[in-house]
Coordinates of C-alpha atoms and ligand atoms in Angstrom, one line a residue:
X246 CA 2.8 17.8 -22.2
X247 CA 3.3 21.5 -22.0
X248 CA 4.5 21.2 -17.8
X249 CA 6.1 18.1 -18.2
X250 CA 8.6 20.7 -21.3
X251 CA 9.2 23.2 -19.1
X252 CA 10.0 21.0 -16.4
X253 CA 12.4 19.8 -19.3
X254 CA 14.1 22.3 -20.3
X255 CA 14.5 23.5 -16.6
X256 CA 16.4 20.7 -15.9
X257 CA 20.2 21.2 -16.7
X258 CA 22.5 19.9 -19.9
X259 CA 23.3 16.8 -19.3
X260 CA 20.7 15.0 -17.2
X261 CA 19.3 12.6 -19.2
X262 CA 15.8 10.7 -19.1
X263 CA 16.7 7.7 -19.5
X264 CA 12.7 6.2 -18.2
X265 CA 10.7 7.9 -15.2
X266 CA 12.0 5.2 -12.7
X267 CA 16.1 5.8 -13.4
X268 CA 15.3 9.2 -12.5
X269 CA 12.8 9.3 -9.4
X270 CA 15.7 7.1 -8.2
X271 CA 17.8 9.6 -9.3
X272 CA 19.2 11.8 -5.7
X273 CA 20.5 15.1 -8.1
X274 CA 17.0 15.1 -10.1
X275 CA 15.6 14.7 -7.5
X276 CA 17.3 17.7 -5.3
X277 CA 16.8 19.9 -9.1
X278 CA 13.1 19.4 -8.6
X279 CA 12.8 20.0 -5.5
X280 CA 13.0 18.3 -2.1
X281 CA 10.7 16.4 0.3
X282 CA 7.4 14.7 -0.5
X283 CA 5.0 16.8 -2.4
X284 CA 8.2 17.4 -4.7
X285 CA 7.9 13.8 -5.3
X286 CA 4.3 13.4 -4.8
X287 CA 3.8 16.0 -7.9
X288 CA 6.9 15.1 -10.2
X289 CA 6.0 11.3 -10.4
X290 CA 2.4 12.1 -10.7
X291 CA 3.9 14.4 -13.7
X292 CA 6.0 12.5 -16.0
X293 CA 2.4 9.2 -15.6
X294 CA 4.8 7.3 -13.4
X295 CA 2.9 4.2 -14.6
X296 CA 6.5 1.7 -14.0
X297 CA 6.9 -0.7 -11.9
X298 CA 8.3 -2.4 -8.9
X299 CA 10.3 -4.5 -9.8
X300 CA 10.2 -7.9 -9.5
X301 CA 12.5 -10.3 -8.6
X302 CA 13.5 -14.3 -9.0
X303 CA 12.7 -16.4 -6.3
X304 CA 16.1 -17.8 -6.1
X305 CA 16.6 -13.4 -4.7
X306 CA 13.0 -15.2 -1.6
X307 CA 14.4 -14.0 1.9
X308 CA 14.2 -17.6 3.6
X309 CA 12.5 -15.6 6.3
X310 CA 10.3 -12.8 5.5
X311 CA 10.6 -10.4 9.3
X312 CA 7.5 -9.4 11.0
X313 CA 7.0 -5.9 12.0
X314 CA 3.8 -3.3 14.2
X315 CA 1.8 -5.0 15.1
X316 CA 1.9 -9.6 15.2
X317 CA -0.9 -10.4 16.0
X318 CA -4.1 -8.2 16.4
X319 CA -5.7 -9.2 20.2
X320 CA -8.8 -7.4 18.9
X321 CA -11.4 -9.9 20.0
X322 CA -14.1 -10.0 16.5
X323 CA -10.1 -10.9 14.3
X324 CA -9.2 -13.8 17.3
X325 CA -12.7 -15.5 16.2
X326 CA -12.2 -14.6 12.7
X327 CA -9.3 -16.3 12.9
X328 CA -9.5 -19.2 15.1
X329 CA -12.8 -19.7 12.7
X330 CA -10.0 -20.2 10.1
X331 CA -11.0 -17.0 8.5
X332 CA -14.1 -19.0 7.4
X333 CA -16.3 -15.4 8.7
X334 CA -14.4 -13.6 8.0
X335 CA -15.7 -10.5 5.0
X336 CA -13.9 -7.4 2.8
X337 CA -16.5 -4.7 3.4
X338 CA -15.8 -2.3 0.5
X339 CA -18.1 0.8 1.1
X340 CA -18.0 4.6 0.0
X341 CA -18.3 6.1 -2.4
X342 CA -19.0 3.2 -4.6
X343 CA -22.5 2.2 -7.1
X344 CA -22.3 -1.0 -4.9
X345 CA -21.4 -2.0 -1.4
X346 CA -19.4 -5.2 -1.4
X347 CA -18.6 -8.4 0.6
X348 CA -16.3 -9.7 -0.9
X349 CA -15.0 -13.7 1.3
X350 CA -11.7 -15.3 1.0
X351 CA -12.9 -18.2 -1.7
X352 CA -14.6 -14.9 -3.4
X353 CA -11.0 -13.2 -3.2
X354 CA -9.1 -16.1 -4.4
X355 CA -11.6 -16.5 -8.1
X356 CA -11.0 -13.7 -9.3
X357 CA -7.7 -13.3 -11.7
X358 CA -4.4 -13.6 -9.8
X359 CA -1.8 -11.6 -9.5
X360 CA 1.9 -13.2 -8.5
X361 CA 4.7 -11.2 -8.0
X362 CA 8.1 -11.2 -6.2
X363 CA 9.1 -7.2 -5.2
X364 CA 11.3 -6.3 -2.7
X365 CA 9.2 -4.6 1.7
X366 CA 11.3 -2.0 2.7
X367 CA 11.6 -0.6 6.5
X368 CA 11.8 2.9 7.1
X369 CA 13.6 0.8 9.8
X370 CA 16.7 0.4 7.7
X371 CA 15.1 -3.8 6.7
X372 CA 14.5 -5.2 3.7
X373 CA 12.5 -8.5 2.2
X374 CA 11.7 -10.1 -0.7
X375 CA 8.9 -12.6 -0.8
X376 CA 6.4 -12.9 -3.0
X377 CA 2.5 -12.6 -3.1
X378 CA -0.8 -13.2 -4.6
X379 CA -4.7 -11.9 -4.5
X380 CA -6.0 -10.6 -6.5
X381 CA -5.5 -6.9 -8.1
X382 CA -7.1 -4.2 -5.9
X383 CA -8.9 -1.9 -9.3
X384 CA -11.0 -5.2 -10.4
X385 CA -12.8 -5.0 -6.4
X386 CA -12.6 -1.4 -7.7
X387 CA -13.8 -1.9 -10.7
X388 CA -16.6 -4.4 -9.1
X389 CA -17.9 -1.6 -6.6
X390 CA -18.1 0.8 -9.4
X391 CA -16.4 4.5 -7.8
X392 CA -18.6 7.2 -7.5
X393 CA -18.5 11.3 -8.7
X394 CA -16.0 12.8 -6.2
X395 CA -13.8 9.5 -5.5
X396 CA -10.5 10.5 -4.4
X397 CA -9.4 7.9 -2.5
X398 CA -8.7 4.4 -1.0
X399 CA -8.9 4.5 2.7
X400 CA -8.1 0.3 4.1
X401 CA -9.1 0.1 7.1
X402 CA -6.7 -3.2 9.8
X403 CA -8.2 -5.1 12.4
X404 CA -5.2 -3.3 14.8
X405 CA -5.1 -1.1 17.0
X406 CA -1.3 -0.2 17.2
X407 CA 0.8 1.2 20.0
X408 CA 3.8 1.3 18.8
X409 CA 6.7 0.7 20.3
X410 CA 8.2 4.8 21.6
X411 CA 12.0 3.6 20.9
X412 CA 11.0 3.4 17.6
X413 CA 9.6 6.9 17.7
X414 CA 5.9 4.5 17.9
X415 CA 4.1 6.1 20.0
X416 CA 1.2 7.2 22.8
X417 CA -1.6 6.7 22.1
X418 CA -2.6 3.6 20.9
X419 CA -5.5 3.4 17.2
X420 CA -6.3 2.1 14.6
X421 CA -4.4 1.1 12.2
X422 CA -5.1 2.3 9.2
X423 CA -3.6 2.8 5.3
X424 CA -4.7 5.5 2.4
X425 CA -4.1 5.2 -1.3
X426 CA -4.7 7.5 -4.8
X427 CA -6.5 6.0 -7.3
X428 CA -3.1 6.1 -9.9
X429 CA -1.8 3.6 -6.8
X430 CA -5.5 1.7 -6.6
X431 CA -5.5 1.3 -10.4
X432 CA -1.5 0.5 -10.2
X433 CA -1.6 -3.7 -12.6
X434 CA 1.4 -3.8 -8.9
X435 CA -1.6 -3.1 -6.3
X436 CA -2.8 -6.2 -5.0
X437 CA -4.7 -8.0 -2.0
X438 CA -2.6 -10.0 -1.0
X439 CA -3.5 -13.6 0.4
X440 CA -0.6 -15.8 0.2
X441 CA 3.3 -15.3 1.4
X442 CA 5.6 -18.0 -0.8
X443 CA 3.0 -19.4 -1.8
X444 CA 1.4 -19.6 1.2
X445 CA -1.3 -18.1 3.1
X446 CA -0.2 -15.4 5.2
X447 CA 1.1 -15.8 8.3
X448 CA -0.8 -14.4 11.5
X449 CA 2.4 -12.4 11.9
X450 CA 2.8 -11.2 7.8
X451 CA -1.5 -9.9 7.9
X452 CA -3.2 -12.7 7.8
X453 CA -6.6 -13.1 6.2
X454 CA -5.6 -10.9 3.4
X455 CA -3.0 -7.4 3.4
X456 CA -2.2 -4.8 0.9
X457 CA 0.5 -4.8 -1.2
X458 CA 1.5 -1.7 -3.4
X459 CA 4.9 -2.3 -4.3
X460 CA 6.3 1.5 -5.7
X461 CA 5.4 2.6 -1.9
X462 CA 7.2 2.0 1.5
X463 CA 6.4 -1.0 4.1
X464 CA 4.1 1.4 6.6
X465 CA 2.2 1.8 3.3
X466 CA 1.2 -1.6 2.8
X467 CA -1.8 -2.3 4.7
X468 CA -1.8 -6.1 6.9
X469 CA -5.0 -7.8 8.5
X470 CA -8.0 -5.7 6.6
X471 CA -11.4 -5.0 7.3
X472 CA -12.9 -2.2 5.2
X473 CA -12.4 -0.5 1.8
X474 CA -14.0 3.0 1.5
X475 CA -13.6 5.2 -1.2
X476 CA -14.1 8.5 -0.4
X477 CA -13.0 12.2 -1.8
X478 CA -11.3 13.0 1.7
X479 CA -8.3 11.6 4.5
X480 CA -10.5 14.1 6.9
X481 CA -12.6 11.7 8.0
X482 CA -10.2 8.9 8.9
X483 CA -7.9 8.6 12.3
X484 CA -5.9 12.1 13.0
X485 CA -6.8 12.6 8.8
X486 CA -2.9 11.9 8.0
X487 CA -4.4 8.8 5.9
X488 CA -2.5 6.4 7.5
X489 CA -1.5 4.8 11.5
X490 CA 1.7 6.6 10.7
X491 CA 1.5 9.2 8.0
X492 CA -1.0 10.9 10.9
X493 CA 2.2 10.4 13.4
X494 CA 4.6 12.1 10.4
X495 CA 5.8 10.2 8.2
X496 CA 4.8 11.1 4.1
X497 CA 1.3 10.6 3.5
X498 CA 2.9 9.5 -0.4
X499 CA 5.4 7.3 0.7
X500 CA 7.4 6.5 -2.7
X501 CA 10.5 4.5 -2.7
Ligands
MTE232 N1 -2.6 -3.4 10.1 C1 -1.2 -3.8 10.1 N2 -0.4 -3.7 9.1 C2 0.6 -2.5 8.9 C3 1.6 -2.4 10.1 C4 1.4 -2.6 11.5 O1 1.9 -2.9 12.6 N3 -0.2 -3.3 11.4 N4 3.2 -2.2 10.1 C5 3.6 -1.8 8.9 C6 5.4 -1.4 8.5 S1 6.0 -0.5 9.5 C7 6.5 -2.8 8.2 S2 7.3 -2.5 7.7 C8 4.8 -3.7 7.6 C9 5.1 -5.2 8.1 O2 5.0 -6.3 7.1 P1 5.4 -7.2 7.8 O3 5.2 -7.9 9.3 O4 4.8 -8.9 7.2 O5 6.8 -7.1 7.7 O6 3.4 -3.7 7.4 C10 2.9 -2.9 7.2 N5 1.6 -2.4 8.3
MO233 MO1 8.0 -0.4 8.1

Protein backbone atom coordinates (compact mmCIF):
# COMPACT_ATOMS: atom_id res chain seq x y z
CA UNK A 1 0.00 0.00 0.00
CA UNK A 2 2.83 2.39 0.83
CA UNK A 3 4.37 1.83 -2.57
CA UNK A 4 1.06 2.48 -4.27
CA UNK A 5 0.54 5.69 -2.33
CA UNK A 6 3.99 6.96 -3.20
CA UNK A 7 3.26 6.26 -6.81
CA UNK A 8 -0.09 7.97 -6.67
CA UNK A 9 1.29 11.11 -5.08
CA UNK A 10 3.81 11.18 -7.90
CA UNK A 11 0.98 11.50 -10.42
CA UNK A 12 0.04 15.04 -11.44
CA UNK A 13 -3.12 16.55 -9.98
CA UNK A 14 -6.13 16.09 -12.20
CA UNK A 15 -5.21 12.58 -13.28
CA UNK A 16 -7.82 10.59 -11.45
CA UNK A 17 -7.65 6.92 -10.70
CA UNK A 18 -10.84 5.74 -12.34
CA UNK A 19 -9.85 2.09 -12.43
CA UNK A 20 -6.73 0.14 -13.05
CA UNK A 21 -7.62 -0.88 -16.56
CA UNK A 22 -8.70 2.59 -17.58
CA UNK A 23 -5.49 3.96 -16.23
CA UNK A 24 -3.17 1.41 -17.77
CA UNK A 25 -4.89 1.94 -21.12
CA UNK A 26 -4.41 5.68 -20.80
CA UNK A 27 -1.33 6.54 -22.78
CA UNK A 28 -0.64 9.66 -20.71
CA UNK A 29 -0.55 7.61 -17.54
CA UNK A 30 1.69 5.06 -19.20
CA UNK A 31 4.10 7.75 -20.28
CA UNK A 32 4.18 9.23 -16.78
CA UNK A 33 4.72 5.93 -15.06
CA UNK A 34 7.45 5.05 -17.47
CA UNK A 35 7.68 3.49 -20.85
CA UNK A 36 8.33 -0.03 -21.89
CA UNK A 37 7.41 -3.49 -20.88
CA UNK A 38 8.97 -3.55 -17.43
CA UNK A 39 7.10 -0.43 -16.37
CA UNK A 40 3.78 -1.81 -17.61
CA UNK A 41 4.41 -5.11 -15.89
CA UNK A 42 5.42 -3.53 -12.59
CA UNK A 43 2.54 -1.06 -12.65
CA UNK A 44 -0.06 -3.70 -13.39
CA UNK A 45 1.28 -5.98 -10.72
CA UNK A 46 1.55 -3.10 -8.23
CA UNK A 47 -2.10 -2.15 -8.52
CA UNK A 48 -3.14 -5.76 -8.42
CA UNK A 49 -4.60 -5.72 -11.89
CA UNK A 50 -7.05 -8.50 -11.27
CA UNK A 51 -9.57 -6.79 -13.53
CA UNK A 52 -11.21 -8.70 -16.32
CA UNK A 53 -10.57 -8.26 -20.00
CA UNK A 54 -13.65 -6.88 -21.71
CA UNK A 55 -16.27 -9.46 -22.64
CA UNK A 56 -18.59 -8.99 -25.61
CA UNK A 57 -22.04 -10.23 -26.59
CA UNK A 58 -22.88 -13.00 -29.05
CA UNK A 59 -23.82 -10.36 -31.63
CA UNK A 60 -20.23 -9.12 -31.64
CA UNK A 61 -18.69 -12.46 -32.65
CA UNK A 62 -16.63 -12.17 -35.84
CA UNK A 63 -18.05 -14.20 -38.74
CA UNK A 64 -14.58 -15.59 -39.42
CA UNK A 65 -11.83 -15.97 -36.86
CA UNK A 66 -8.66 -15.48 -38.88
CA UNK A 67 -5.97 -18.13 -38.67
CA UNK A 68 -2.45 -16.85 -38.11
CA UNK A 69 1.00 -18.33 -37.52
CA UNK A 70 0.96 -22.09 -37.90
CA UNK A 71 -2.08 -23.21 -39.88
CA UNK A 72 -1.52 -26.97 -39.59
CA UNK A 73 1.33 -28.54 -37.60
CA UNK A 74 3.66 -30.77 -39.62
CA UNK A 75 4.74 -32.64 -36.48
CA UNK A 76 3.95 -36.34 -37.24
CA UNK A 77 2.92 -37.00 -33.65
CA UNK A 78 0.33 -34.20 -33.76
CA UNK A 79 -0.85 -35.34 -37.20
CA UNK A 80 -1.39 -38.90 -35.94
CA UNK A 81 -3.33 -37.56 -32.94
CA UNK A 82 -5.43 -35.41 -35.26
CA UNK A 83 -6.27 -38.34 -37.54
CA UNK A 84 -7.44 -40.21 -34.44
CA UNK A 85 -9.76 -37.36 -33.44
CA UNK A 86 -7.39 -36.57 -30.55
CA UNK A 87 -8.66 -39.61 -28.63
CA UNK A 88 -5.05 -40.39 -27.70
CA UNK A 89 -4.02 -36.79 -27.05
CA UNK A 90 -2.96 -36.09 -23.49
CA UNK A 91 -1.99 -32.80 -21.91
CA UNK A 92 0.97 -33.44 -19.63
CA UNK A 93 1.43 -31.25 -16.56
CA UNK A 94 4.90 -31.51 -15.06
CA UNK A 95 7.75 -29.57 -13.43
CA UNK A 96 7.34 -28.04 -9.98
CA UNK A 97 4.11 -29.89 -9.18
CA UNK A 98 3.14 -32.28 -6.40
CA UNK A 99 1.36 -34.61 -8.84
CA UNK A 100 2.15 -34.92 -12.53
CA UNK A 101 -1.00 -35.04 -14.62
CA UNK A 102 -1.85 -36.49 -18.00
CA UNK A 103 -5.26 -35.17 -19.03
CA UNK A 104 -7.45 -36.38 -21.88
CA UNK A 105 -9.93 -34.17 -23.73
CA UNK A 106 -12.92 -35.80 -21.94
CA UNK A 107 -11.20 -35.08 -18.62
CA UNK A 108 -10.72 -31.43 -19.54
CA UNK A 109 -14.36 -31.22 -20.62
CA UNK A 110 -15.49 -32.81 -17.34
CA UNK A 111 -13.98 -29.97 -15.28
CA UNK A 112 -16.08 -26.86 -14.57
CA UNK A 113 -16.15 -24.87 -17.82
CA UNK A 114 -15.86 -21.15 -18.52
CA UNK A 115 -17.11 -19.45 -21.69
CA UNK A 116 -16.01 -15.96 -22.63
CA UNK A 117 -16.47 -13.75 -25.67
CA UNK A 118 -13.31 -11.70 -26.02
CA UNK A 119 -11.30 -9.78 -28.57
CA UNK A 120 -8.04 -11.22 -29.83
CA UNK A 121 -5.50 -8.57 -30.86
CA UNK A 122 -2.59 -9.59 -33.06
CA UNK A 123 0.49 -7.37 -33.30
CA UNK A 124 0.19 -7.67 -37.06
CA UNK A 125 -2.75 -5.29 -36.86
CA UNK A 126 -5.90 -7.38 -36.94
CA UNK A 127 -8.44 -8.32 -34.28
CA UNK A 128 -11.23 -10.88 -34.03
CA UNK A 129 -13.94 -11.55 -31.46
CA UNK A 130 -14.74 -15.12 -30.53
CA UNK A 131 -16.31 -17.22 -27.81
CA UNK A 132 -13.85 -19.54 -26.10
CA UNK A 133 -14.80 -22.41 -23.81
CA UNK A 134 -12.72 -24.62 -21.54
CA UNK A 135 -11.62 -25.22 -17.96
CA UNK A 136 -9.79 -22.54 -16.03
CA UNK A 137 -6.06 -23.13 -15.88
CA UNK A 138 -6.34 -22.52 -12.13
CA UNK A 139 -8.35 -25.70 -11.57
CA UNK A 140 -5.72 -27.76 -13.36
CA UNK A 141 -2.87 -26.15 -11.42
CA UNK A 142 -4.74 -26.75 -8.16
CA UNK A 143 -5.18 -30.41 -9.09
CA UNK A 144 -1.45 -30.70 -9.80
CA UNK A 145 -0.41 -28.67 -6.75
CA UNK A 146 2.39 -26.12 -7.15
CA UNK A 147 5.65 -26.77 -5.35
CA UNK A 148 7.96 -24.21 -3.74
CA UNK A 149 9.75 -22.06 -6.27
CA UNK A 150 7.00 -22.17 -8.88
CA UNK A 151 7.00 -18.83 -10.74
CA UNK A 152 6.08 -19.49 -14.35
CA UNK A 153 3.72 -21.68 -16.31
CA UNK A 154 5.29 -22.71 -19.62
CA UNK A 155 3.16 -23.99 -22.53
CA UNK A 156 4.83 -26.33 -25.01
CA UNK A 157 3.13 -26.63 -28.39
CA UNK A 158 3.17 -29.27 -31.12
CA UNK A 159 4.27 -27.03 -33.99
CA UNK A 160 7.55 -25.76 -35.29
CA UNK A 161 7.18 -22.26 -36.64
CA UNK A 162 9.59 -20.66 -39.04
CA UNK A 163 7.80 -17.41 -39.36
CA UNK A 164 7.40 -15.43 -42.50
CA UNK A 165 10.37 -13.26 -43.32
CA UNK A 166 8.09 -10.53 -44.68
CA UNK A 167 6.50 -10.24 -41.25
CA UNK A 168 9.76 -10.14 -39.35
CA UNK A 169 9.60 -13.81 -38.61
CA UNK A 170 12.69 -15.80 -39.17
CA UNK A 171 15.18 -17.51 -39.78
CA UNK A 172 15.43 -20.71 -37.86
CA UNK A 173 12.25 -22.61 -37.25
CA UNK A 174 11.73 -23.91 -33.75
CA UNK A 175 9.08 -25.28 -31.47
CA UNK A 176 6.40 -22.76 -30.52
CA UNK A 177 6.06 -22.12 -26.81
CA UNK A 178 4.85 -19.43 -24.44
CA UNK A 179 4.83 -18.68 -20.71
CA UNK A 180 2.94 -16.60 -18.15
CA UNK A 181 3.40 -15.73 -14.49
CA UNK A 182 1.24 -17.03 -11.66
CA UNK A 183 -0.96 -13.92 -11.54
CA UNK A 184 -2.12 -14.52 -15.09
CA UNK A 185 -2.17 -18.28 -14.56
CA UNK A 186 -4.74 -18.00 -11.76
CA UNK A 187 -6.73 -15.21 -13.41
CA UNK A 188 -10.37 -16.29 -13.93
CA UNK A 189 -10.27 -15.63 -17.70
CA UNK A 190 -7.19 -17.78 -18.24
CA UNK A 191 -8.60 -20.98 -19.72
CA UNK A 192 -7.52 -23.95 -21.79
CA UNK A 193 -9.97 -23.61 -24.65
CA UNK A 194 -11.18 -26.67 -26.58
CA UNK A 195 -13.98 -24.79 -28.35
CA UNK A 196 -14.40 -21.64 -30.41
CA UNK A 197 -17.96 -20.40 -30.96
CA UNK A 198 -19.29 -23.67 -29.51
CA UNK A 199 -17.43 -25.84 -32.03
CA UNK A 200 -14.34 -27.94 -31.30
CA UNK A 201 -11.23 -25.96 -32.25
CA UNK A 202 -10.38 -26.18 -35.94
CA UNK A 203 -6.88 -27.17 -36.98
CA UNK A 204 -6.10 -23.57 -37.86
CA UNK A 205 -7.29 -22.18 -34.54
CA UNK A 206 -5.19 -24.60 -32.47
CA UNK A 207 -6.81 -28.03 -32.10
CA UNK A 208 -7.31 -29.73 -29.80
CA UNK A 209 -6.63 -27.20 -27.03
CA UNK A 210 -5.09 -23.74 -26.80
CA UNK A 211 -4.36 -21.22 -24.11
CA UNK A 212 -6.53 -18.11 -23.74
CA UNK A 213 -4.93 -15.49 -21.52
CA UNK A 214 -7.26 -12.66 -22.31
CA UNK A 215 -5.38 -9.61 -21.11
CA UNK A 216 -2.46 -10.25 -23.44
CA UNK A 217 -1.76 -10.07 -27.15
CA UNK A 218 -2.34 -12.73 -29.79
CA UNK A 219 1.05 -14.40 -29.73
CA UNK A 220 0.62 -15.36 -26.04
CA UNK A 221 -2.44 -17.46 -27.00
CA UNK A 222 -0.51 -20.68 -27.56
CA UNK A 223 -2.18 -23.17 -29.92
CA UNK A 224 -1.68 -26.97 -30.25
CA UNK A 225 -0.91 -27.51 -26.55
CA UNK A 226 0.98 -30.67 -25.62
CA UNK A 227 2.55 -29.98 -22.25
CA UNK A 228 2.44 -27.53 -19.37
CA UNK A 229 5.58 -27.14 -17.26
CA UNK A 230 5.64 -25.34 -13.92
CA UNK A 231 9.06 -23.71 -13.63
CA UNK A 232 11.15 -21.41 -11.46
CA UNK A 233 13.01 -19.94 -14.45
CA UNK A 234 12.45 -19.38 -18.15
CA UNK A 235 16.11 -19.92 -19.01
CA UNK A 236 15.87 -23.64 -19.91
CA UNK A 237 13.12 -23.14 -22.53
CA UNK A 238 13.77 -22.22 -26.16
CA UNK A 239 15.96 -19.12 -26.37
CA UNK A 240 15.34 -18.35 -22.70
CA UNK A 241 13.06 -15.34 -23.14
CA UNK A 242 9.82 -17.18 -22.36
CA UNK A 243 8.30 -17.64 -25.79
CA UNK A 244 8.79 -18.12 -29.50
CA UNK A 245 8.17 -14.42 -30.25
CA UNK A 246 9.84 -13.09 -27.07
CA UNK A 247 12.94 -15.02 -28.18
CA UNK A 248 12.74 -12.91 -31.36
CA UNK A 249 12.51 -9.55 -29.63
CA UNK A 250 8.84 -9.24 -28.73
CA UNK A 251 7.82 -8.38 -25.17
CA UNK A 252 7.30 -11.31 -22.85
CA UNK A 253 4.61 -9.45 -20.93
CA UNK A 254 2.33 -8.54 -23.81
CA UNK A 255 -0.41 -6.76 -21.85
CA UNK A 256 -3.06 -4.97 -23.85
N1 LIG B 1 1.42 -22.99 -31.35
C1 LIG B 1 1.25 -21.76 -31.89
N2 LIG B 1 0.54 -20.86 -31.20
C2 LIG B 1 0.35 -19.63 -31.71
C3 LIG B 1 0.90 -19.23 -32.94
C4 LIG B 1 1.64 -20.21 -33.67
O1 LIG B 1 2.17 -19.97 -34.77
N3 LIG B 1 1.80 -21.47 -33.11
N4 LIG B 1 0.70 -17.94 -33.43
C5 LIG B 1 0.30 -16.93 -32.44
C6 LIG B 1 -0.20 -15.68 -33.02
S1 LIG B 1 0.93 -14.53 -33.53
C7 LIG B 1 -1.52 -15.38 -33.04
S2 LIG B 1 -2.10 -13.87 -33.56
C8 LIG B 1 -2.52 -16.40 -32.66
C9 LIG B 1 -3.38 -16.72 -33.86
O2 LIG B 1 -4.43 -17.55 -33.47
P1 LIG B 1 -5.48 -17.96 -34.57
O3 LIG B 1 -4.74 -18.70 -35.64
O4 LIG B 1 -6.52 -18.78 -33.87
O5 LIG B 1 -6.03 -16.65 -35.10
O6 LIG B 1 -1.95 -17.60 -32.19
C10 LIG B 1 -0.76 -17.46 -31.49
N5 LIG B 1 -0.39 -18.76 -30.96
MO1 LIG C 1 -0.23 -12.57 -33.67
